[in-house]
Amino acid sequence: MMRYVLPLCLLLAGGCSRPSSSEPPAPQTQATSAAAEDPVPLPGKLKFKDADDHERFSLKPKEDGAKLVDGEDRELARLKWKGASLKVSSPEDVALGYVMGSAGGAFVVRDGAQRQVLYTLARQGAGWKLTDAKGELLYTVSQDGDGARIQDASGAEVARVKVREGKVSLKDPGGKTLLATKALLNADAAACLAFEKMDLSFRVALLHQLQTPPSESAP
C-alpha cells in the first residue's frame, strides 16, 4: 500500500440507486485498501496540465458526480454515482461503462450494458495490477517512495508518479512531465492516468474510485 499523501476528495456526492442487481453491494467493497486514511473533502475543479503548463483536461464536480472536459472546456464524458458504482457516459449520456468495487478491494470496469468485465484493477502485494477482459496483464503499479512506478506486461517502465513541491506529476521514463496537478492525489490513484490502453474516461473514473472510497461517496 502506498503512503497516502495529503489526501484529496473531489467532493462528488452520491444519492442514486444502483443501476442493476449485478453490482456488488457496497459493504463488500469499502475500498479501505485504496487509502490508508479517510479522505479530506476538497471541493473544486481538478485540473491536469502538461509540461508547458497547458490544461489538458479537468474534472468538474457536479451534485451527482462529475464532468470530464478537455482543455477547451469541451465535455468528454460524464461520471455519475449509482450507489457505490460510478457510471461513465458519453456527452450524449450514452452509458460507456461502470467502475465498481469487487471482492478483495479490487475494482472492475464493466461495459455499458454491464454484461462484460472489460478491465480489473486488483491488489498485487503493496501495489496493483490491471488486467483485460481475458485476464491478461496490462500494467502493474508499485510503490516508489512517496510516488509510484507503472510498468507494462513485459516489465518495462512506462511512467512514474512523483510527489514534489506541492505538485503530483506523471512522468515518462526519461523524466519528462506528461501530466501534473496541484491537487495532491494519492499516488495509486494518479498512476491510473498512465493506463494508455484504456480510454481516458475510464482512467479518470478509476482514479476517482481509488481516491474516494465507495463508502465515502455512496449515500
PDB file of C-alpha atoms in Angstrom:
ATOM      1  CA  MET A   1       0.000   0.000   0.000  1.00  0.00           C
ATOM      2  CA  MET A   2       1.427   3.310  -0.960  1.00  0.00           C
ATOM      3  CA  ARG A   3       1.667   6.051   1.609  1.00  0.00           C
ATOM      4  CA  TYR A   4      -1.334   8.337   1.366  1.00  0.00           C
ATOM      5  CA  VAL A   5      -0.022  11.806   0.528  1.00  0.00           C
ATOM      6  CA  LEU A   6      -2.118  14.829   1.515  1.00  0.00           C
ATOM      7  CA  PRO A   7      -5.418  13.015   0.758  1.00  0.00           C
ATOM      8  CA  LEU A   8      -7.844  14.612  -1.652  1.00  0.00           C
ATOM      9  CA  CYS A   9     -11.548  14.047  -2.200  1.00  0.00           C
ATOM     10  CA  LEU A  10     -13.270  15.647  -5.156  1.00  0.00           C
ATOM     11  CA  LEU A  11     -16.452  16.127  -3.118  1.00  0.00           C
ATOM     12  CA  LEU A  12     -18.566  14.294  -5.672  1.00  0.00           C
ATOM     13  CA  ALA A  13     -21.865  13.438  -3.996  1.00  0.00           C
ATOM     14  CA  GLY A  14     -23.817  10.182  -4.330  1.00  0.00           C
ATOM     15  CA  GLY A  15     -27.550   9.773  -3.896  1.00  0.00           C
ATOM     16  CA  CYS A  16     -28.595   7.453  -6.738  1.00  0.00           C
ATOM     17  CA  SER A  17     -29.811   3.863  -6.617  1.00  0.00           C
ATOM     18  CA  ARG A  18     -27.761   1.014  -8.046  1.00  0.00           C
ATOM     19  CA  PRO A  19     -28.092   0.530 -11.817  1.00  0.00           C
ATOM     20  CA  SER A  20     -28.582  -3.232 -11.605  1.00  0.00           C
ATOM     21  CA  SER A  21     -28.538  -6.195  -9.267  1.00  0.00           C
ATOM     22  CA  SER A  22     -25.261  -7.352 -10.832  1.00  0.00           C
ATOM     23  CA  GLU A  23     -23.403  -4.626  -8.979  1.00  0.00           C
ATOM     24  CA  PRO A  24     -21.611  -5.818  -5.807  1.00  0.00           C
ATOM     25  CA  PRO A  25     -23.024  -4.494  -2.520  1.00  0.00           C
ATOM     26  CA  ALA A  26     -21.198  -1.510  -1.019  1.00  0.00           C
ATOM     27  CA  PRO A  27     -20.451  -3.208   2.348  1.00  0.00           C
ATOM     28  CA  GLN A  28     -18.448  -5.833   0.480  1.00  0.00           C
ATOM     29  CA  THR A  29     -16.079  -3.293  -1.063  1.00  0.00           C
ATOM     30  CA  GLN A  30     -15.497  -0.413   1.353  1.00  0.00           C
ATOM     31  CA  ALA A  31     -12.205   0.047  -0.612  1.00  0.00           C
ATOM     32  CA  THR A  32     -10.301   0.582   2.605  1.00  0.00           C
ATOM     33  CA  SER A  33      -7.168  -0.712   0.885  1.00  0.00           C
ATOM     34  CA  ALA A  34      -7.251   2.191  -1.564  1.00  0.00           C
ATOM     35  CA  ALA A  35      -6.457   4.727   1.118  1.00  0.00           C
ATOM     36  CA  ALA A  36      -4.751   4.475   4.474  1.00  0.00           C
ATOM     37  CA  GLU A  37      -6.756   7.369   5.885  1.00  0.00           C
ATOM     38  CA  ASP A  38     -10.194   8.844   5.405  1.00  0.00           C
ATOM     39  CA  PRO A  39     -10.178  11.335   2.507  1.00  0.00           C
ATOM     40  CA  VAL A  40     -10.426  15.007   3.383  1.00  0.00           C
ATOM     41  CA  PRO A  41     -13.045  16.809   1.247  1.00  0.00           C
ATOM     42  CA  LEU A  42     -11.545  19.452  -1.007  1.00  0.00           C
ATOM     43  CA  PRO A  43     -14.154  20.928  -3.351  1.00  0.00           C
ATOM     44  CA  GLY A  44     -13.335  22.406  -6.725  1.00  0.00           C
ATOM     45  CA  LYS A  45     -12.152  21.646 -10.217  1.00  0.00           C
ATOM     46  CA  LEU A  46      -9.364  19.077 -10.586  1.00  0.00           C
ATOM     47  CA  LYS A  47      -7.004  20.284 -13.345  1.00  0.00           C
ATOM     48  CA  PHE A  48      -4.302  18.337 -15.171  1.00  0.00           C
ATOM     49  CA  LYS A  49      -1.688  20.256 -17.166  1.00  0.00           C
ATOM     50  CA  ASP A  50       1.184  19.248 -19.454  1.00  0.00           C
ATOM     51  CA  ALA A  51       4.857  20.193 -19.238  1.00  0.00           C
ATOM     52  CA  ASP A  52       4.120  23.531 -20.935  1.00  0.00           C
ATOM     53  CA  ASP A  53       1.504  24.385 -18.306  1.00  0.00           C
ATOM     54  CA  HIS A  54      -1.347  23.930 -20.797  1.00  0.00           C
ATOM     55  CA  GLU A  55      -4.510  22.435 -19.350  1.00  0.00           C
ATOM     56  CA  ARG A  56      -5.103  19.013 -20.929  1.00  0.00           C
ATOM     57  CA  PHE A  57      -8.287  18.022 -19.128  1.00  0.00           C
ATOM     58  CA  SER A  58     -10.214  18.683 -15.933  1.00  0.00           C
ATOM     59  CA  LEU A  59     -12.750  17.006 -13.704  1.00  0.00           C
ATOM     60  CA  LYS A  60     -15.576  19.314 -12.663  1.00  0.00           C
ATOM     61  CA  PRO A  61     -17.616  18.289  -9.612  1.00  0.00           C
ATOM     62  CA  LYS A  62     -21.381  18.031 -10.007  1.00  0.00           C
ATOM     63  CA  GLU A  63     -24.102  17.259  -7.479  1.00  0.00           C
ATOM     64  CA  ASP A  64     -24.334  13.599  -8.504  1.00  0.00           C
ATOM     65  CA  GLY A  65     -20.857  13.014  -9.900  1.00  0.00           C
ATOM     66  CA  ALA A  66     -18.554  14.920 -12.209  1.00  0.00           C
ATOM     67  CA  LYS A  67     -17.956  16.080 -15.764  1.00  0.00           C
ATOM     68  CA  LEU A  68     -14.717  15.412 -17.636  1.00  0.00           C
ATOM     69  CA  VAL A  69     -13.756  18.232 -20.015  1.00  0.00           C
ATOM     70  CA  ASP A  70     -10.771  18.908 -22.265  1.00  0.00           C
ATOM     71  CA  GLY A  71      -8.513  21.942 -22.175  1.00  0.00           C
ATOM     72  CA  GLU A  72     -11.059  23.935 -24.186  1.00  0.00           C
ATOM     73  CA  ASP A  73     -13.843  23.074 -21.732  1.00  0.00           C
ATOM     74  CA  ARG A  74     -15.474  20.664 -24.201  1.00  0.00           C
ATOM     75  CA  GLU A  75     -17.239  17.790 -22.492  1.00  0.00           C
ATOM     76  CA  LEU A  76     -15.575  14.406 -22.902  1.00  0.00           C
ATOM     77  CA  ALA A  77     -17.521  12.210 -20.506  1.00  0.00           C
ATOM     78  CA  ARG A  78     -19.891  12.195 -17.539  1.00  0.00           C
ATOM     79  CA  LEU A  79     -19.336  10.364 -14.267  1.00  0.00           C
ATOM     80  CA  LYS A  80     -22.401   9.697 -12.177  1.00  0.00           C
ATOM     81  CA  TRP A  81     -22.692   7.849  -8.887  1.00  0.00           C
ATOM     82  CA  LYS A  82     -25.032   4.886  -8.813  1.00  0.00           C
ATOM     83  CA  GLY A  83     -24.725   3.814  -5.206  1.00  0.00           C
ATOM     84  CA  ALA A  84     -21.063   2.806  -4.813  1.00  0.00           C
ATOM     85  CA  SER A  85     -20.694   2.330  -8.575  1.00  0.00           C
ATOM     86  CA  LEU A  86     -19.516   5.071 -10.917  1.00  0.00           C
ATOM     87  CA  LYS A  87     -21.347   5.206 -14.249  1.00  0.00           C
ATOM     88  CA  VAL A  88     -19.298   6.516 -17.181  1.00  0.00           C
ATOM     89  CA  SER A  89     -21.315   8.072 -20.007  1.00  0.00           C
ATOM     90  CA  SER A  90     -20.647   9.956 -23.225  1.00  0.00           C
ATOM     91  CA  PRO A  91     -21.535  13.669 -23.522  1.00  0.00           C
ATOM     92  CA  GLU A  92     -24.782  12.423 -25.124  1.00  0.00           C
ATOM     93  CA  ASP A  93     -25.471  10.448 -21.917  1.00  0.00           C
ATOM     94  CA  VAL A  94     -24.908   7.046 -23.542  1.00  0.00           C
ATOM     95  CA  ALA A  95     -23.585   4.546 -20.985  1.00  0.00           C
ATOM     96  CA  LEU A  96     -19.999   3.562 -21.792  1.00  0.00           C
ATOM     97  CA  GLY A  97     -19.364   1.503 -18.700  1.00  0.00           C
ATOM     98  CA  TYR A  98     -19.371   1.219 -14.928  1.00  0.00           C
ATOM     99  CA  VAL A  99     -16.497   1.199 -12.438  1.00  0.00           C
ATOM    100  CA  MET A 100     -17.388  -0.691  -9.280  1.00  0.00           C
ATOM    101  CA  GLY A 101     -15.787  -2.347  -6.300  1.00  0.00           C
ATOM    102  CA  SER A 102     -15.276  -6.082  -6.062  1.00  0.00           C
ATOM    103  CA  ALA A 103     -14.012  -8.649  -3.544  1.00  0.00           C
ATOM    104  CA  GLY A 104     -10.592  -8.093  -2.021  1.00  0.00           C
ATOM    105  CA  GLY A 105     -10.561  -4.360  -2.655  1.00  0.00           C
ATOM    106  CA  ALA A 106     -10.411  -4.779  -6.448  1.00  0.00           C
ATOM    107  CA  PHE A 107     -12.187  -2.584  -8.986  1.00  0.00           C
ATOM    108  CA  VAL A 108     -13.843  -3.838 -12.167  1.00  0.00           C
ATOM    109  CA  VAL A 109     -14.758  -1.881 -15.276  1.00  0.00           C
ATOM    110  CA  ARG A 110     -17.861  -3.268 -16.990  1.00  0.00           C
ATOM    111  CA  ASP A 111     -19.324  -2.330 -20.345  1.00  0.00           C
ATOM    112  CA  GLY A 112     -22.344  -0.054 -20.675  1.00  0.00           C
ATOM    113  CA  ALA A 113     -24.766  -2.996 -20.574  1.00  0.00           C
ATOM    114  CA  GLN A 114     -22.942  -4.475 -17.555  1.00  0.00           C
ATOM    115  CA  ARG A 115     -22.651  -7.813 -19.324  1.00  0.00           C
ATOM    116  CA  GLN A 116     -18.881  -7.984 -19.645  1.00  0.00           C
ATOM    117  CA  VAL A 117     -15.888  -7.141 -17.481  1.00  0.00           C
ATOM    118  CA  LEU A 118     -13.538  -5.023 -19.584  1.00  0.00           C
ATOM    119  CA  TYR A 119     -10.776  -4.459 -17.036  1.00  0.00           C
ATOM    120  CA  THR A 120      -9.925  -5.446 -13.477  1.00  0.00           C
ATOM    121  CA  LEU A 121      -7.659  -3.452 -11.171  1.00  0.00           C
ATOM    122  CA  ALA A 122      -6.673  -5.770  -8.330  1.00  0.00           C
ATOM    123  CA  ARG A 123      -4.256  -5.683  -5.436  1.00  0.00           C
ATOM    124  CA  GLN A 124      -0.815  -7.153  -6.031  1.00  0.00           C
ATOM    125  CA  GLY A 125       1.217  -7.063  -2.837  1.00  0.00           C
ATOM    126  CA  ALA A 126       1.578  -3.405  -1.858  1.00  0.00           C
ATOM    127  CA  GLY A 127       0.594  -2.307  -5.357  1.00  0.00           C
ATOM    128  CA  TRP A 128      -1.873  -3.053  -8.135  1.00  0.00           C
ATOM    129  CA  LYS A 129      -2.219  -4.925 -11.405  1.00  0.00           C
ATOM    130  CA  LEU A 130      -4.525  -4.120 -14.320  1.00  0.00           C
ATOM    131  CA  THR A 131      -5.804  -6.993 -16.450  1.00  0.00           C
ATOM    132  CA  ASP A 132      -8.015  -7.026 -19.531  1.00  0.00           C
ATOM    133  CA  ALA A 133     -11.228  -8.909 -20.311  1.00  0.00           C
ATOM    134  CA  LYS A 134      -9.248 -12.134 -20.866  1.00  0.00           C
ATOM    135  CA  GLY A 135      -7.355 -11.759 -17.608  1.00  0.00           C
ATOM    136  CA  GLU A 136      -4.126 -10.855 -19.386  1.00  0.00           C
ATOM    137  CA  LEU A 137      -1.790  -8.451 -17.600  1.00  0.00           C
ATOM    138  CA  LEU A 138      -1.643  -4.902 -18.959  1.00  0.00           C
ATOM    139  CA  TYR A 139       0.090  -2.873 -16.236  1.00  0.00           C
ATOM    140  CA  THR A 140       1.443  -3.106 -12.710  1.00  0.00           C
ATOM    141  CA  VAL A 141       1.719  -0.271 -10.165  1.00  0.00           C
ATOM    142  CA  SER A 142       4.336  -0.478  -7.423  1.00  0.00           C
ATOM    143  CA  GLN A 143       5.480   1.773  -4.621  1.00  0.00           C
ATOM    144  CA  ASP A 144       8.290   4.211  -5.382  1.00  0.00           C
ATOM    145  CA  GLY A 145       8.988   6.261  -2.254  1.00  0.00           C
ATOM    146  CA  ASP A 146       6.092   8.706  -1.913  1.00  0.00           C
ATOM    147  CA  GLY A 147       5.143   8.058  -5.535  1.00  0.00           C
ATOM    148  CA  ALA A 148       4.530   5.106  -7.822  1.00  0.00           C
ATOM    149  CA  ARG A 149       6.077   3.250 -10.731  1.00  0.00           C
ATOM    150  CA  ILE A 150       3.967   1.911 -13.605  1.00  0.00           C
ATOM    151  CA  GLN A 151       5.214  -0.964 -15.764  1.00  0.00           C
ATOM    152  CA  ASP A 152       3.702  -2.773 -18.743  1.00  0.00           C
ATOM    153  CA  ALA A 153       3.203  -6.540 -19.051  1.00  0.00           C
ATOM    154  CA  SER A 154       6.825  -7.037 -20.156  1.00  0.00           C
ATOM    155  CA  GLY A 155       8.144  -5.247 -17.071  1.00  0.00           C
ATOM    156  CA  ALA A 156       9.201  -2.124 -18.964  1.00  0.00           C
ATOM    157  CA  GLU A 157       8.610   1.129 -17.117  1.00  0.00           C
ATOM    158  CA  VAL A 158       6.018   3.330 -18.811  1.00  0.00           C
ATOM    159  CA  ALA A 159       5.668   6.141 -16.260  1.00  0.00           C
ATOM    160  CA  ARG A 160       6.268   7.281 -12.692  1.00  0.00           C
ATOM    161  CA  VAL A 161       4.221   9.346 -10.278  1.00  0.00           C
ATOM    162  CA  LYS A 162       6.284  11.965  -8.454  1.00  0.00           C
ATOM    163  CA  VAL A 163       5.101  13.980  -5.456  1.00  0.00           C
ATOM    164  CA  ARG A 164       7.181  17.099  -5.029  1.00  0.00           C
ATOM    165  CA  GLU A 165       6.860  20.746  -4.009  1.00  0.00           C
ATOM    166  CA  GLY A 166       3.081  20.795  -3.745  1.00  0.00           C
ATOM    167  CA  LYS A 167       2.503  19.008  -7.040  1.00  0.00           C
ATOM    168  CA  VAL A 168       1.748  15.472  -8.229  1.00  0.00           C
ATOM    169  CA  SER A 169       3.291  14.700 -11.623  1.00  0.00           C
ATOM    170  CA  LEU A 170       3.081  11.789 -14.045  1.00  0.00           C
ATOM    171  CA  LYS A 171       6.433  11.487 -15.836  1.00  0.00           C
ATOM    172  CA  ASP A 172       7.682   9.306 -18.673  1.00  0.00           C
ATOM    173  CA  PRO A 173      10.733   7.004 -18.150  1.00  0.00           C
ATOM    174  CA  GLY A 174      13.006   9.827 -19.293  1.00  0.00           C
ATOM    175  CA  GLY A 175      11.682  12.177 -16.618  1.00  0.00           C
ATOM    176  CA  LYS A 176       9.549  14.361 -18.905  1.00  0.00           C
ATOM    177  CA  THR A 177       6.305  15.559 -17.336  1.00  0.00           C
ATOM    178  CA  LEU A 178       3.245  14.126 -19.049  1.00  0.00           C
ATOM    179  CA  LEU A 179       0.596  15.469 -16.672  1.00  0.00           C
ATOM    180  CA  ALA A 180       0.657  17.411 -13.425  1.00  0.00           C
ATOM    181  CA  THR A 181      -1.824  18.708 -10.881  1.00  0.00           C
ATOM    182  CA  LYS A 182      -1.509  20.875  -7.782  1.00  0.00           C
ATOM    183  CA  ALA A 183      -4.225  18.793  -6.144  1.00  0.00           C
ATOM    184  CA  LEU A 184      -2.171  16.274  -4.187  1.00  0.00           C
ATOM    185  CA  LEU A 185      -3.636  12.936  -5.167  1.00  0.00           C
ATOM    186  CA  ASN A 186      -2.977   9.507  -3.758  1.00  0.00           C
ATOM    187  CA  ALA A 187      -0.097   8.178  -5.882  1.00  0.00           C
ATOM    188  CA  ASP A 188      -2.051   4.961  -6.559  1.00  0.00           C
ATOM    189  CA  ALA A 189      -4.919   6.989  -7.998  1.00  0.00           C
ATOM    190  CA  ALA A 190      -2.696   9.237 -10.120  1.00  0.00           C
ATOM    191  CA  ALA A 191      -0.983   6.144 -11.555  1.00  0.00           C
ATOM    192  CA  CYS A 192      -4.229   5.200 -13.326  1.00  0.00           C
ATOM    193  CA  LEU A 193      -3.638   8.050 -15.777  1.00  0.00           C
ATOM    194  CA  ALA A 194      -0.726   6.054 -17.218  1.00  0.00           C
ATOM    195  CA  PHE A 195      -3.015   3.213 -18.372  1.00  0.00           C
ATOM    196  CA  GLU A 196      -2.984   4.349 -22.001  1.00  0.00           C
ATOM    197  CA  LYS A 197      -4.543   1.109 -23.278  1.00  0.00           C
ATOM    198  CA  MET A 198      -7.702   2.246 -21.502  1.00  0.00           C
ATOM    199  CA  ASP A 199      -9.955   5.118 -22.572  1.00  0.00           C
ATOM    200  CA  LEU A 200      -9.291   8.352 -20.653  1.00  0.00           C
ATOM    201  CA  SER A 201     -12.807   8.411 -19.208  1.00  0.00           C
ATOM    202  CA  PHE A 202     -12.240   5.000 -17.567  1.00  0.00           C
ATOM    203  CA  ARG A 203      -8.790   6.024 -16.332  1.00  0.00           C
ATOM    204  CA  VAL A 204     -10.273   9.077 -14.638  1.00  0.00           C
ATOM    205  CA  ALA A 205     -13.142   7.017 -13.204  1.00  0.00           C
ATOM    206  CA  LEU A 206     -10.658   4.519 -11.727  1.00  0.00           C
ATOM    207  CA  LEU A 207      -8.640   7.420 -10.319  1.00  0.00           C
ATOM    208  CA  HIS A 208     -11.801   8.730  -8.694  1.00  0.00           C
ATOM    209  CA  GLN A 209     -12.776   5.364  -7.221  1.00  0.00           C
ATOM    210  CA  LEU A 210      -9.287   4.850  -5.780  1.00  0.00           C
ATOM    211  CA  GLN A 211      -9.149   8.372  -4.415  1.00  0.00           C
ATOM    212  CA  THR A 212     -12.640   8.341  -2.907  1.00  0.00           C
ATOM    213  CA  PRO A 213     -13.648   5.007  -1.330  1.00  0.00           C
ATOM    214  CA  PRO A 214     -17.219   3.983  -2.249  1.00  0.00           C
ATOM    215  CA  SER A 215     -18.217   4.035   1.414  1.00  0.00           C
ATOM    216  CA  GLU A 216     -17.424   7.766   1.400  1.00  0.00           C
ATOM    217  CA  SER A 217     -19.187   8.556  -1.862  1.00  0.00           C
ATOM    218  CA  ALA A 218     -22.287   6.406  -1.658  1.00  0.00           C
ATOM    219  CA  PRO A 219     -25.268   7.547   0.413  1.00  0.00           C
TER     220      PRO A 219
END
